[in-house]
PDB file of C-alpha atoms and ligand atoms in Angstrom:
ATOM      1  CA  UNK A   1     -17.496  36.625  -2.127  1.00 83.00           C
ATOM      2  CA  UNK A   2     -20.682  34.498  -3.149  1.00 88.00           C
ATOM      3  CA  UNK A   3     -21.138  30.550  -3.097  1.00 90.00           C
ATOM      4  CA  UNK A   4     -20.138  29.856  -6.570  1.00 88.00           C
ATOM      5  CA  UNK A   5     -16.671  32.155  -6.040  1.00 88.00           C
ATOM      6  CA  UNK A   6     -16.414  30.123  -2.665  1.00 87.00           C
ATOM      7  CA  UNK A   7     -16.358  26.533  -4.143  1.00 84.00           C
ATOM      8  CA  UNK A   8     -14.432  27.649  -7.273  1.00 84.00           C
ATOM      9  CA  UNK A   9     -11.352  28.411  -4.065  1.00 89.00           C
ATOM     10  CA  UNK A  10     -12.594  25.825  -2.055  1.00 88.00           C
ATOM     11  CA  UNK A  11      -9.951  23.402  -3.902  1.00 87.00           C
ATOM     12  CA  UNK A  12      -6.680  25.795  -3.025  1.00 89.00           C
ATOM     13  CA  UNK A  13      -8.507  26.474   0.263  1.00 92.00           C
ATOM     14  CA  UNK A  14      -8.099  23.620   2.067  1.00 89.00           C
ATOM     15  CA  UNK A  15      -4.797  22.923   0.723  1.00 88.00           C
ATOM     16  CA  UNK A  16      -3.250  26.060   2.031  1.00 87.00           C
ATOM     17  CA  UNK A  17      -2.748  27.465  -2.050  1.00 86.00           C
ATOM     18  CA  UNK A  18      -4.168  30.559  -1.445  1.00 90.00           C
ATOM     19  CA  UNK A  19      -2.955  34.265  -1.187  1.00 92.00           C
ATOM     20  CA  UNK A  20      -3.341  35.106   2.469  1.00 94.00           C
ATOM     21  CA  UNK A  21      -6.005  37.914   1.391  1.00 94.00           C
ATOM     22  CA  UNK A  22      -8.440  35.308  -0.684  1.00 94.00           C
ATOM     23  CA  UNK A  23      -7.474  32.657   2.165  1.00 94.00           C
ATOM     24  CA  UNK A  24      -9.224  35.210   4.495  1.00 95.00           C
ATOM     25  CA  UNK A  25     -11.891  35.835   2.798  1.00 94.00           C
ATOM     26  CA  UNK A  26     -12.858  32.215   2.027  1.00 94.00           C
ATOM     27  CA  UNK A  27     -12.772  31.587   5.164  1.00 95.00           C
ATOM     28  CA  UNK A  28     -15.008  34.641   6.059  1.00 95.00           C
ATOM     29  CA  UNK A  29     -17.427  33.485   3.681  1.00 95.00           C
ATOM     30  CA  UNK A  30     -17.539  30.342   5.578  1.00 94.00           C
ATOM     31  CA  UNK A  31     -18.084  31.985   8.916  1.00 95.00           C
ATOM     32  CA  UNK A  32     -21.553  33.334   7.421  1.00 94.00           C
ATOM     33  CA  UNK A  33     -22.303  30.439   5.573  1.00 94.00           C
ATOM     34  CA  UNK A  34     -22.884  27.260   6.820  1.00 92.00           C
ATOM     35  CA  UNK A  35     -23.816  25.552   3.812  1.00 89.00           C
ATOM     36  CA  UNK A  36     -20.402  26.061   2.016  1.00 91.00           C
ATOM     37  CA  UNK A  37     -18.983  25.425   5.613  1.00 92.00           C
ATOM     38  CA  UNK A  38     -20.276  21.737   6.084  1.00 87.00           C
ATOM     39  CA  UNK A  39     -19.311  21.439   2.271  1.00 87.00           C
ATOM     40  CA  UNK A  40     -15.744  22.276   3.081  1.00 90.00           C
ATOM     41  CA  UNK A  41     -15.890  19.955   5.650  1.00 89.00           C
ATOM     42  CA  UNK A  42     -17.310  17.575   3.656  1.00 86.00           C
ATOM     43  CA  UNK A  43     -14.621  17.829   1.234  1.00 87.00           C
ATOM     44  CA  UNK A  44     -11.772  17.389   4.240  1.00 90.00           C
ATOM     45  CA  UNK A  45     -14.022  14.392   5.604  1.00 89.00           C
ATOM     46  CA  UNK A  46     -13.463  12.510   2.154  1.00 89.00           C
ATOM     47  CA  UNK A  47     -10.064  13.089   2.412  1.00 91.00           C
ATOM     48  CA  UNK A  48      -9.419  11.871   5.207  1.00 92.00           C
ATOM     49  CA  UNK A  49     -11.651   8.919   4.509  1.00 93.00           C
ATOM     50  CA  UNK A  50      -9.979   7.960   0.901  1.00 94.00           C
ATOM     51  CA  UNK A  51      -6.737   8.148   2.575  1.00 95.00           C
ATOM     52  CA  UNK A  52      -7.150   5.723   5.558  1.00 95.00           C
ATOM     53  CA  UNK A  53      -9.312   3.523   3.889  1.00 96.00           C
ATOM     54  CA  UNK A  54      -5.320   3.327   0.868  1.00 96.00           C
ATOM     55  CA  UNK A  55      -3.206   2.676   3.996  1.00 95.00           C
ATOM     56  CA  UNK A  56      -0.841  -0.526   3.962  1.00 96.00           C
ATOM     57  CA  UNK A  57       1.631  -1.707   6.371  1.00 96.00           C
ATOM     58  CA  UNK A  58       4.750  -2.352   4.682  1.00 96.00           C
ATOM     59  CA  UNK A  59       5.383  -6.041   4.702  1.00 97.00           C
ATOM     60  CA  UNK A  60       7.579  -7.146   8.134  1.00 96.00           C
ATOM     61  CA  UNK A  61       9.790  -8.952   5.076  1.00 96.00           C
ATOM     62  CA  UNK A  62      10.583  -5.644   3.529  1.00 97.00           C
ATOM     63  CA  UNK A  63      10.920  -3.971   6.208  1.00 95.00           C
ATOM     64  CA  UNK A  64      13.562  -6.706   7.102  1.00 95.00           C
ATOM     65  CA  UNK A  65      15.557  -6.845   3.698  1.00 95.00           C
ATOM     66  CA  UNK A  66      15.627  -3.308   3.493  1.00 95.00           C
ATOM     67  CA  UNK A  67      17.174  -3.051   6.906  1.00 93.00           C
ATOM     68  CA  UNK A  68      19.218  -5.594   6.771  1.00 92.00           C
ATOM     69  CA  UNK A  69      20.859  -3.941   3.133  1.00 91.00           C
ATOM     70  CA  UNK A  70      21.164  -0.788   5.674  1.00 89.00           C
ATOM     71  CA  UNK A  71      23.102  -2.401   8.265  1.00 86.00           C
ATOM     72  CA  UNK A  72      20.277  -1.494  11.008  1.00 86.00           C
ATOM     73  CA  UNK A  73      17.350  -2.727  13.058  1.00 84.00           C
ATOM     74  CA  UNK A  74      14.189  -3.429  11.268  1.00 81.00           C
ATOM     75  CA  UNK A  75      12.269  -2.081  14.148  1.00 79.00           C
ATOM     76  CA  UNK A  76      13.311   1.858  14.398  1.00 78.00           C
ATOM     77  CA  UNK A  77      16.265   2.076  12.201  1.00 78.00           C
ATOM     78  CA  UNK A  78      19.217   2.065  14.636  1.00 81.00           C
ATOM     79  CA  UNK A  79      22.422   1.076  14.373  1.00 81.00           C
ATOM     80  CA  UNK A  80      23.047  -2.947  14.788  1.00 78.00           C
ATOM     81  CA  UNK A  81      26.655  -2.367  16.449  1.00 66.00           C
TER      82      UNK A  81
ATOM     83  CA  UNK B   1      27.206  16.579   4.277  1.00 47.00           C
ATOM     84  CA  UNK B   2      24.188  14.192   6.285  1.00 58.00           C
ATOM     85  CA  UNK B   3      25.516  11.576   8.046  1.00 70.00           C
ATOM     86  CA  UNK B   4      24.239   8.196   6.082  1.00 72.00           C
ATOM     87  CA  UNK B   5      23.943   6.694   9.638  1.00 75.00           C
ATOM     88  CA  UNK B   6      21.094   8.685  10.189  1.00 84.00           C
ATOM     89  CA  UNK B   7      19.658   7.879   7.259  1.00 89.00           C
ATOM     90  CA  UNK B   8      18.103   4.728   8.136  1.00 89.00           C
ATOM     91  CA  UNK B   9      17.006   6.588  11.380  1.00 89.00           C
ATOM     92  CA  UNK B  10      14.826   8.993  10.174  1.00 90.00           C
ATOM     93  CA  UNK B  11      13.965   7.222   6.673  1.00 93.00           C
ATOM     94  CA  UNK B  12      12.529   4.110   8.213  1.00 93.00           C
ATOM     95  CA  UNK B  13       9.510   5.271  10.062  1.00 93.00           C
ATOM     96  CA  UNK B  14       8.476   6.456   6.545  1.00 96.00           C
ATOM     97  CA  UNK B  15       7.824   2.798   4.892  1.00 97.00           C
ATOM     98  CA  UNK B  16       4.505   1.932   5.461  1.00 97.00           C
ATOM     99  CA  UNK B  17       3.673   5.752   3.215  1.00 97.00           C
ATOM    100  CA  UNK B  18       5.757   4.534   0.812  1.00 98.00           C
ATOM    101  CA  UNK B  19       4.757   1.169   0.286  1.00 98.00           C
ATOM    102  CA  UNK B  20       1.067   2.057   0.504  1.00 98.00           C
ATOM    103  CA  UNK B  21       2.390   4.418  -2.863  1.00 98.00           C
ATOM    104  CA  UNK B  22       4.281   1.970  -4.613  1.00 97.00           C
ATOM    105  CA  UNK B  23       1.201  -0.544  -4.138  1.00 97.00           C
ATOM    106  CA  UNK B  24      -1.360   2.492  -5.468  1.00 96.00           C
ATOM    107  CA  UNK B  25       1.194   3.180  -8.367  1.00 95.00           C
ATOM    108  CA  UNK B  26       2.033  -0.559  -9.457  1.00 94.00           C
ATOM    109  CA  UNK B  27      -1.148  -2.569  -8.662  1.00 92.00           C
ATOM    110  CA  UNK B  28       0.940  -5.459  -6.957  1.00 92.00           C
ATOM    111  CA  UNK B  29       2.781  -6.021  -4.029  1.00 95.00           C
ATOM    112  CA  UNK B  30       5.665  -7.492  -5.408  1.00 95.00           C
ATOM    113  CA  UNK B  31       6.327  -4.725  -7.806  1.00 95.00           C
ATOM    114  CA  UNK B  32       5.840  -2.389  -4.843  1.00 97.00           C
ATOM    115  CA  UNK B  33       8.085  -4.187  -2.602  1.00 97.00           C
ATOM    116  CA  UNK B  34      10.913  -3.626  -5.519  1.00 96.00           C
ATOM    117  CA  UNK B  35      10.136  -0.114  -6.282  1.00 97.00           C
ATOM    118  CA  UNK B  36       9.896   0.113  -2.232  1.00 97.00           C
ATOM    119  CA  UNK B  37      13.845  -1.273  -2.156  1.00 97.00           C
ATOM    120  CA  UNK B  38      15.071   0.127  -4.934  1.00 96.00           C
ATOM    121  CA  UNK B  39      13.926   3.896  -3.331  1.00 97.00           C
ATOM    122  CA  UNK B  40      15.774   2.823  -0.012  1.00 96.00           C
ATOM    123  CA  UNK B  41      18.570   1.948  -1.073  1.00 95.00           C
ATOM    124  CA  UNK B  42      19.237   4.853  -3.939  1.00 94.00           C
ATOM    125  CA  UNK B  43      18.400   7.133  -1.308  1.00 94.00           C
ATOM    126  CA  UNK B  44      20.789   5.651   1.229  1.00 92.00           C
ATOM    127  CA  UNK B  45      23.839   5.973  -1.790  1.00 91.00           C
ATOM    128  CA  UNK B  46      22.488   9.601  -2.294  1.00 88.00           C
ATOM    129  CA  UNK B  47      22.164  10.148   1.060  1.00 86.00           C
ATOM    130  CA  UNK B  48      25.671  12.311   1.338  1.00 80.00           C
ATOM    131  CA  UNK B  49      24.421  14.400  -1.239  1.00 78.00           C
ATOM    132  CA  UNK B  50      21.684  15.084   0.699  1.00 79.00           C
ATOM    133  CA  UNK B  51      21.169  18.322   2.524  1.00 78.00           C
ATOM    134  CA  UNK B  52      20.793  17.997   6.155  1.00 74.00           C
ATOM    135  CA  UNK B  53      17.596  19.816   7.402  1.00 73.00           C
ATOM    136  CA  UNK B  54      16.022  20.017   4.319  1.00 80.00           C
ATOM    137  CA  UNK B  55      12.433  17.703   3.343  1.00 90.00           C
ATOM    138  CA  UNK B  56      13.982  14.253   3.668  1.00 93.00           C
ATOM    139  CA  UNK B  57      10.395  12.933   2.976  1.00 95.00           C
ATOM    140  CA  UNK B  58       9.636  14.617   0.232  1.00 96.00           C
ATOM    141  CA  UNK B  59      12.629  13.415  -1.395  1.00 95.00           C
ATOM    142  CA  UNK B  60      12.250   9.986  -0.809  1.00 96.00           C
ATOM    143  CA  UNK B  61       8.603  10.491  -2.642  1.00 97.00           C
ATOM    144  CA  UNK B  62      10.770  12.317  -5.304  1.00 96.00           C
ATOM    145  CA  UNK B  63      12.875   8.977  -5.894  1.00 96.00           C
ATOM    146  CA  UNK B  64       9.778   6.627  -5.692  1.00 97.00           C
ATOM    147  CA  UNK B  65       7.905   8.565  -8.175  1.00 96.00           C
ATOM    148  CA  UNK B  66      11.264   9.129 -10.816  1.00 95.00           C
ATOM    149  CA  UNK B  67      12.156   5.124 -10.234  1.00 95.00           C
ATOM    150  CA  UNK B  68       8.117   4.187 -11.191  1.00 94.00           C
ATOM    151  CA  UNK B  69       8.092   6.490 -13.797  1.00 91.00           C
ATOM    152  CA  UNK B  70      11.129   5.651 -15.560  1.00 89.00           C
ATOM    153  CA  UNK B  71      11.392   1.756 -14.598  1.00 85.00           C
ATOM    154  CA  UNK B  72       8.016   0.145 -13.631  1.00 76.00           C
ATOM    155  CA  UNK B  73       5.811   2.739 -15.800  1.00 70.00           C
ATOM    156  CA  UNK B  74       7.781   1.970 -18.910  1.00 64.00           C
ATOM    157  CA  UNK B  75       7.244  -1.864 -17.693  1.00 62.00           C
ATOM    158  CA  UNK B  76       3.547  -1.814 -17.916  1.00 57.00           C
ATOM    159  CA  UNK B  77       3.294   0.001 -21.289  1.00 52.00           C
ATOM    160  CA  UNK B  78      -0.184   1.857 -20.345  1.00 49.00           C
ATOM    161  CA  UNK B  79      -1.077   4.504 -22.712  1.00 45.00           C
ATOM    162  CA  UNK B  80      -2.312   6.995 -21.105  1.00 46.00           C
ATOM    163  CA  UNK B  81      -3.682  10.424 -22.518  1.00 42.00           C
ATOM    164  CA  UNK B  82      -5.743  12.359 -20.599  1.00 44.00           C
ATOM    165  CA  UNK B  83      -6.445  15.747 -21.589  1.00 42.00           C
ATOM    166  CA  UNK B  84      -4.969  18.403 -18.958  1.00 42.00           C
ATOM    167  CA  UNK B  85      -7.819  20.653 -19.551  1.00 42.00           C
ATOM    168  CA  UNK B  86      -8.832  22.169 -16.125  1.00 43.00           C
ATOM    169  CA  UNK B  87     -12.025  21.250 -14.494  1.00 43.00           C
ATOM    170  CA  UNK B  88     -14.651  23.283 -11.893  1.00 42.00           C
ATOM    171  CA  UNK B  89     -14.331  22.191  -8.767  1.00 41.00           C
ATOM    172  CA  UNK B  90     -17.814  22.140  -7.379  1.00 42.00           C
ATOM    173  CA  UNK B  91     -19.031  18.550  -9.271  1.00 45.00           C
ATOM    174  CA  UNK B  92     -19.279  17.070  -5.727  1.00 46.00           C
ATOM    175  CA  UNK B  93     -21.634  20.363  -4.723  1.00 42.00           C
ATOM    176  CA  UNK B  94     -23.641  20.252  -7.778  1.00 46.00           C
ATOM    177  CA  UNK B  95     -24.104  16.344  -7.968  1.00 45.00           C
ATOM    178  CA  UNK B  96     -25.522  16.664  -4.296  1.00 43.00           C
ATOM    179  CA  UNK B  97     -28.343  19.506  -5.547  1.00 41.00           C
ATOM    180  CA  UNK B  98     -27.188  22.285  -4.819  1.00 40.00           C
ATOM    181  CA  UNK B  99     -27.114  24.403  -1.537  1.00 38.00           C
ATOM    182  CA  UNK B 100     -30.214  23.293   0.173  1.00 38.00           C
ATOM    183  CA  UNK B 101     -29.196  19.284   0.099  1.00 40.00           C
ATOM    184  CA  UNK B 102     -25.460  20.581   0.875  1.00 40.00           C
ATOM    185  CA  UNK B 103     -26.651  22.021   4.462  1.00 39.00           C
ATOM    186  CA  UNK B 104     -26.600  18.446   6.216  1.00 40.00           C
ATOM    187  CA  UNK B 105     -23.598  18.679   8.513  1.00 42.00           C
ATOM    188  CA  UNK B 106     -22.803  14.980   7.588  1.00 49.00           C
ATOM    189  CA  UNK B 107     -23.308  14.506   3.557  1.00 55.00           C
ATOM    190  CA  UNK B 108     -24.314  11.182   1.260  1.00 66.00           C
ATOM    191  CA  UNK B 109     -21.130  11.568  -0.041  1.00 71.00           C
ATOM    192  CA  UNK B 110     -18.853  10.879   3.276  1.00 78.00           C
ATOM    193  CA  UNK B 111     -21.721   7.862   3.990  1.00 79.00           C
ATOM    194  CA  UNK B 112     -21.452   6.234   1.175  1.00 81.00           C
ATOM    195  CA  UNK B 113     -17.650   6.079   1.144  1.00 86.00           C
ATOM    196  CA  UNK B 114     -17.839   4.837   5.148  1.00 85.00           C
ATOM    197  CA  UNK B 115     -20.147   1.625   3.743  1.00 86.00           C
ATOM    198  CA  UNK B 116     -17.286   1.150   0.382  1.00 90.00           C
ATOM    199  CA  UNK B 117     -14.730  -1.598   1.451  1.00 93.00           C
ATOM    200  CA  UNK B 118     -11.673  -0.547   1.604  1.00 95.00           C
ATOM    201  CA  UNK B 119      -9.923  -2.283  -1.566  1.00 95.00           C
ATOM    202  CA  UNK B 120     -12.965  -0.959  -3.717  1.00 94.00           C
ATOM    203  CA  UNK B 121     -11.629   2.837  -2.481  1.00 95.00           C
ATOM    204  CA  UNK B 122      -8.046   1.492  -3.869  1.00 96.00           C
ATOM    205  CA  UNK B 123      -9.676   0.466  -6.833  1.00 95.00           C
ATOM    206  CA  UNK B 124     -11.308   3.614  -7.313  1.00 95.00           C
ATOM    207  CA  UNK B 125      -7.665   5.267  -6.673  1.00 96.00           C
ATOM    208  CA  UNK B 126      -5.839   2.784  -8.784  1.00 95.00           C
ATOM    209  CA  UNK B 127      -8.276   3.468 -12.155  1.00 94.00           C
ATOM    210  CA  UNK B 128      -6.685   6.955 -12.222  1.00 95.00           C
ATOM    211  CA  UNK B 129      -4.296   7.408 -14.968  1.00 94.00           C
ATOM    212  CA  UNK B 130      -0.944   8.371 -13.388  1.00 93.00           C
ATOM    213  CA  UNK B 131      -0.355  12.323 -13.517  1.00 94.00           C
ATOM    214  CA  UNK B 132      -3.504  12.387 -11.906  1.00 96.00           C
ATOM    215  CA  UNK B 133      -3.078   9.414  -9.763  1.00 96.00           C
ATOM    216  CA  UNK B 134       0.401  10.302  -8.438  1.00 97.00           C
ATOM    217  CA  UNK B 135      -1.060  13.943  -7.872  1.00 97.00           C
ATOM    218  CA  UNK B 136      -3.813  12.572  -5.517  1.00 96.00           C
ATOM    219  CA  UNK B 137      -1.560  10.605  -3.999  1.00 97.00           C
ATOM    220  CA  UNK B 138       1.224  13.330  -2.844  1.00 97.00           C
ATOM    221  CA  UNK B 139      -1.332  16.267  -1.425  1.00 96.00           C
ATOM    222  CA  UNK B 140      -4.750  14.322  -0.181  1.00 94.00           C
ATOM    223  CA  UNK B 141      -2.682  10.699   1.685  1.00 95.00           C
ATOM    224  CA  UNK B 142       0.733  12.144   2.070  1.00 95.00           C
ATOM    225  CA  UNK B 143      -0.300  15.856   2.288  1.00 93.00           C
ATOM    226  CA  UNK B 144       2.377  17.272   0.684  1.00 95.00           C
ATOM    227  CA  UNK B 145       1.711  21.534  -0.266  1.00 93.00           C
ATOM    228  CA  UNK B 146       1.384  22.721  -3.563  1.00 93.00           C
ATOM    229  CA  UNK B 147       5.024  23.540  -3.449  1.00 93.00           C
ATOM    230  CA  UNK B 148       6.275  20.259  -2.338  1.00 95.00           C
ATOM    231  CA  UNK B 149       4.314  18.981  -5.094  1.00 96.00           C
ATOM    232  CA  UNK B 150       5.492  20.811  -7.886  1.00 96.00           C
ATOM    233  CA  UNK B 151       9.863  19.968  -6.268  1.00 95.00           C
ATOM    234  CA  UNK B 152       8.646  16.221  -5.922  1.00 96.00           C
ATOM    235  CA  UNK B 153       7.866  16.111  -9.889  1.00 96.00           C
ATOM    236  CA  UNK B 154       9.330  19.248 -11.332  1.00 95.00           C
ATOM    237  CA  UNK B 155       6.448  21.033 -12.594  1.00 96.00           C
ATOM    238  CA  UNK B 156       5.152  24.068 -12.313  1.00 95.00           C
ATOM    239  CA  UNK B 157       2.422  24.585  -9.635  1.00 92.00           C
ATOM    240  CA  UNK B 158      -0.403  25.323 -11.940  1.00 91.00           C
ATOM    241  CA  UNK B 159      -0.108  21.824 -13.345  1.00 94.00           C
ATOM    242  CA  UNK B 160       0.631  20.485  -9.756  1.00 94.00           C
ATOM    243  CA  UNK B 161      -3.276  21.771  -9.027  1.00 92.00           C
ATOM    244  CA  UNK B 162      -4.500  20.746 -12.037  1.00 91.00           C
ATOM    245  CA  UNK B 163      -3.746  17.821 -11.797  1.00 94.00           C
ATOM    246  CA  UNK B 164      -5.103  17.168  -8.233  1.00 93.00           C
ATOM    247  CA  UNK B 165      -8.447  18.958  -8.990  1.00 90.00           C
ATOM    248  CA  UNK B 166      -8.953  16.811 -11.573  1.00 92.00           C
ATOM    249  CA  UNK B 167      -7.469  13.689 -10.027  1.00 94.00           C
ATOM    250  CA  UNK B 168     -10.438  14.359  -7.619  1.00 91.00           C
ATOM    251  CA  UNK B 169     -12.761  14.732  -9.320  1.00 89.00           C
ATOM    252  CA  UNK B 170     -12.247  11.312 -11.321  1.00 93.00           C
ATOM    253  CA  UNK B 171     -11.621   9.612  -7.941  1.00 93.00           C
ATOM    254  CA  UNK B 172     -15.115  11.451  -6.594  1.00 89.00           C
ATOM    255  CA  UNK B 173     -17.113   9.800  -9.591  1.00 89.00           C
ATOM    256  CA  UNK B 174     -14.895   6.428  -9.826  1.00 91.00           C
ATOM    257  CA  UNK B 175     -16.362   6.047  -6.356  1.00 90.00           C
ATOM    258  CA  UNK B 176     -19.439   7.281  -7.109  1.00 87.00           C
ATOM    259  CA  UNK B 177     -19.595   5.048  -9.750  1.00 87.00           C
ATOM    260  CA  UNK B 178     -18.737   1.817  -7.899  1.00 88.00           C
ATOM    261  CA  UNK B 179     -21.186   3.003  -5.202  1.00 86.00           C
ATOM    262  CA  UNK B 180     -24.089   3.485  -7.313  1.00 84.00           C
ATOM    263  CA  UNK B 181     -23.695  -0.005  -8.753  1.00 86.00           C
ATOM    264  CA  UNK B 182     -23.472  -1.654  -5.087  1.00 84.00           C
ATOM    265  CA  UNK B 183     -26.743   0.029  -4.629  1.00 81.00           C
ATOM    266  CA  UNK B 184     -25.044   2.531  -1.524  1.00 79.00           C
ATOM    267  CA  UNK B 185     -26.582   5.687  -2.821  1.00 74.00           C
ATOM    268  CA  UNK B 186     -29.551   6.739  -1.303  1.00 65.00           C
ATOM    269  CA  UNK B 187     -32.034   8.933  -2.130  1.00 54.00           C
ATOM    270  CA  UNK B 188     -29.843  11.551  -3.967  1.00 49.00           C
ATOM    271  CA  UNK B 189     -30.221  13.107  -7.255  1.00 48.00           C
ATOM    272  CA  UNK B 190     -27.818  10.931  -9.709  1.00 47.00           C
ATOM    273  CA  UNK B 191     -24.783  12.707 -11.112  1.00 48.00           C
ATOM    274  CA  UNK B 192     -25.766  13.823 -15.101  1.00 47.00           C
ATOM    275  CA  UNK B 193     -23.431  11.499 -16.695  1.00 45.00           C
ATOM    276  CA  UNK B 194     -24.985   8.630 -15.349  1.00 42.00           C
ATOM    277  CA  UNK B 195     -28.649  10.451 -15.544  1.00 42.00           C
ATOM    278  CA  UNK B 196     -27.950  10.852 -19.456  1.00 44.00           C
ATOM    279  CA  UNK B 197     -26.721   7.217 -19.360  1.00 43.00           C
ATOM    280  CA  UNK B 198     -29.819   6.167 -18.474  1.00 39.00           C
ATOM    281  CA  UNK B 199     -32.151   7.351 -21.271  1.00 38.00           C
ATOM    282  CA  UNK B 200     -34.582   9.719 -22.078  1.00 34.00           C
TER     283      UNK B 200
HETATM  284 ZN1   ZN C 301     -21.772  30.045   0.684  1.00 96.03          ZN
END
C-alpha cells in the first residue's frame, strides 16, 4: 500500500469501515510511515476538537419539563414515588 | 416488551447529545428545545415497542432526525441541492503540501481550530446543508458506525460515507475559510480555491 492508497482509506479507517484485511494493512502502512501516521492523527485530533468545541448542556428548564412530562427526577431519571 | 419505567432511566443521561443536535440542526434554541421534547416524549409512547437490549441511543437519534426532517425541516423551507457526487479524501493532506509539511506531529490544521471560538466551529457546522450536516453529526460528535448510520436514516451505507466524507470536507474548508479571514493561518500554502480566488 502507498501514501495516496493510504489517505484514499484513511476516511473508513478511522471509522472502523474497513474489511479486517485492508484495516490491517492501513494500519501497517502507518507503522512504517510516520507521515501518514501523524496525518491520521491529525484527522482524529480535529475530530475530537470540532466535536467538543459543538457541545451544549441541555437547558436545566428542559431537562425539567421533560422530566416532569415523564413522571421522574430531572437529575438521573428515577422514579418520583 | 421494555419496561417504560426505565425509559426515563437510561434515556435521560442522553440530553445534553441531543440537544447539542437539535441546536446544530435548527439554528435556535427554542426550536431545539421543541424538537428536544417532542423526541422524549414520542420515544417514551414508543417505548413498549421498543426492544429491550437493543441501541436505545441510536434510536432516540433516529426519532430526532425523522421529527426535524419531517416537522422543523419542512418549517424552514431551505432548498437544498447538493450534488452527492463523491469526493477524495486527502483535501486536508494536499492543502497542507503534501508529505513533507504533513510530518509535524502537531499540524496547522488542529492549531488553527484550537485559536477558532467555539460558536464560529458551530457556525462552520451549521453552514452544512443537512444530508451532510446530519451525517457529520451522527459518526464524528456522536460516533455512531457506519452501520448505525445507515439504521438511524435508512440508507444504504455507501451514501451513509458519502455523505460524511463530504460533510468533512465542507466543514474542513468552512473552517478553513473562517480561519483564513480571522487572519489564524500561518505560514501555510493556501487551499487552491481560495489561491484561484485571489488572481493571477
Ligand atoms: Zn504513507
Amino acid at each position: 500500500m502507498d501514501c495516496d492508497q493510504m489517505l484514499n482509506l484513511i476516511n473508513h479507517y478511522m471509522d472502523g469501515g474497513l474489511s479486517q484485511w485492508r484495516h490491517r494493512a492501513v494500519a501497517r502502512h502507518m507503522n512504517d510511515c510516520p507521515p501518514c501516521a501523524d496525518h491520521h492523527n491529525a484527522h482524529i485530533q480535529f475530530r475530537q476538537q470540532v466535536a467538543s468545541k459543538c457541545f451544549e448542556e441541555a437547558p436545566a428548564g428542559l431537562r425539567l419539563r421533560i422530566s416532569e412530562s415523564l413522571g421522574v427526577h430531572p437529575s438521573d431519571g428515577s422514579p418520583l414515588r | 416488551m421494555a419496561d417504560q419505567a426505565d425509559f426515563a432511566e437510561q434515556a435521560m443521561p442522553l440530553m445534553s447529545g441531543l440537544y447539542a443536535a437539535a441546536m446544530r440542526l435548527t439554528y435556535n434554541s427554542s426550536d431545539a428545545e421543541d424538537l428536544v421534547q417532542d423526541t422524549y416524549l414520542r420515544a417514551y409512547r414508543g417505548f413498549g415497542g421498543f426492544e429491550a437490549g437493543t441501541n436505545l441511543k441510536a434510536w432516540l437519534y433516529k426519532i430526532l432526525t425523522n421529527t426535524f426532517i419531517n416537522t422543523y425541516r419542512m418549517k424552514q423551507r431551505r432548498v437544498q441541492q447538493v450534488e452527492l457526487d463523491d469526493v477524495p479524501d486527502y483535501s486536508l493532506y494536499r492543502r497542507m503540501g503534501g508529505l513533507e509539511t504533513v510530518s509535524l506531529s502537531r499540524t496547522p490544521e488542529t492549531q488553527v481550530l484550537d485559536g477558532m471560538p467555539d460558536d464560529e466551529v458551530k457556525l462552520a457546522l451549521e453552514s452544512l446543508p443537512d444530508q451532510f450536516r446530519i451525517a457529520v453529526i451522527l459518526c464524528d460528535i456522536e460516533e455512531f458506525s457506519y452501520k448505525e448510520i445507515a439504521d438511524i436514516l435508512d440508507i444504504p451505507m455507501g451514501t451513509v460515507m458519502s455523505r460524511i466524507h463530504r460533510g468533512r470536507k465542507l466543514l474542513h474548508d468552512k473552517l478553513w475559510e473562517y480561519a483564513a479571514e480571522r487572519g489564524l493561518i500561518p505560514n501555510v500554502e493556501r487551499p487552491a480555491a481560495a489561491a484561484h480566488a485571489g488572481g493571477q
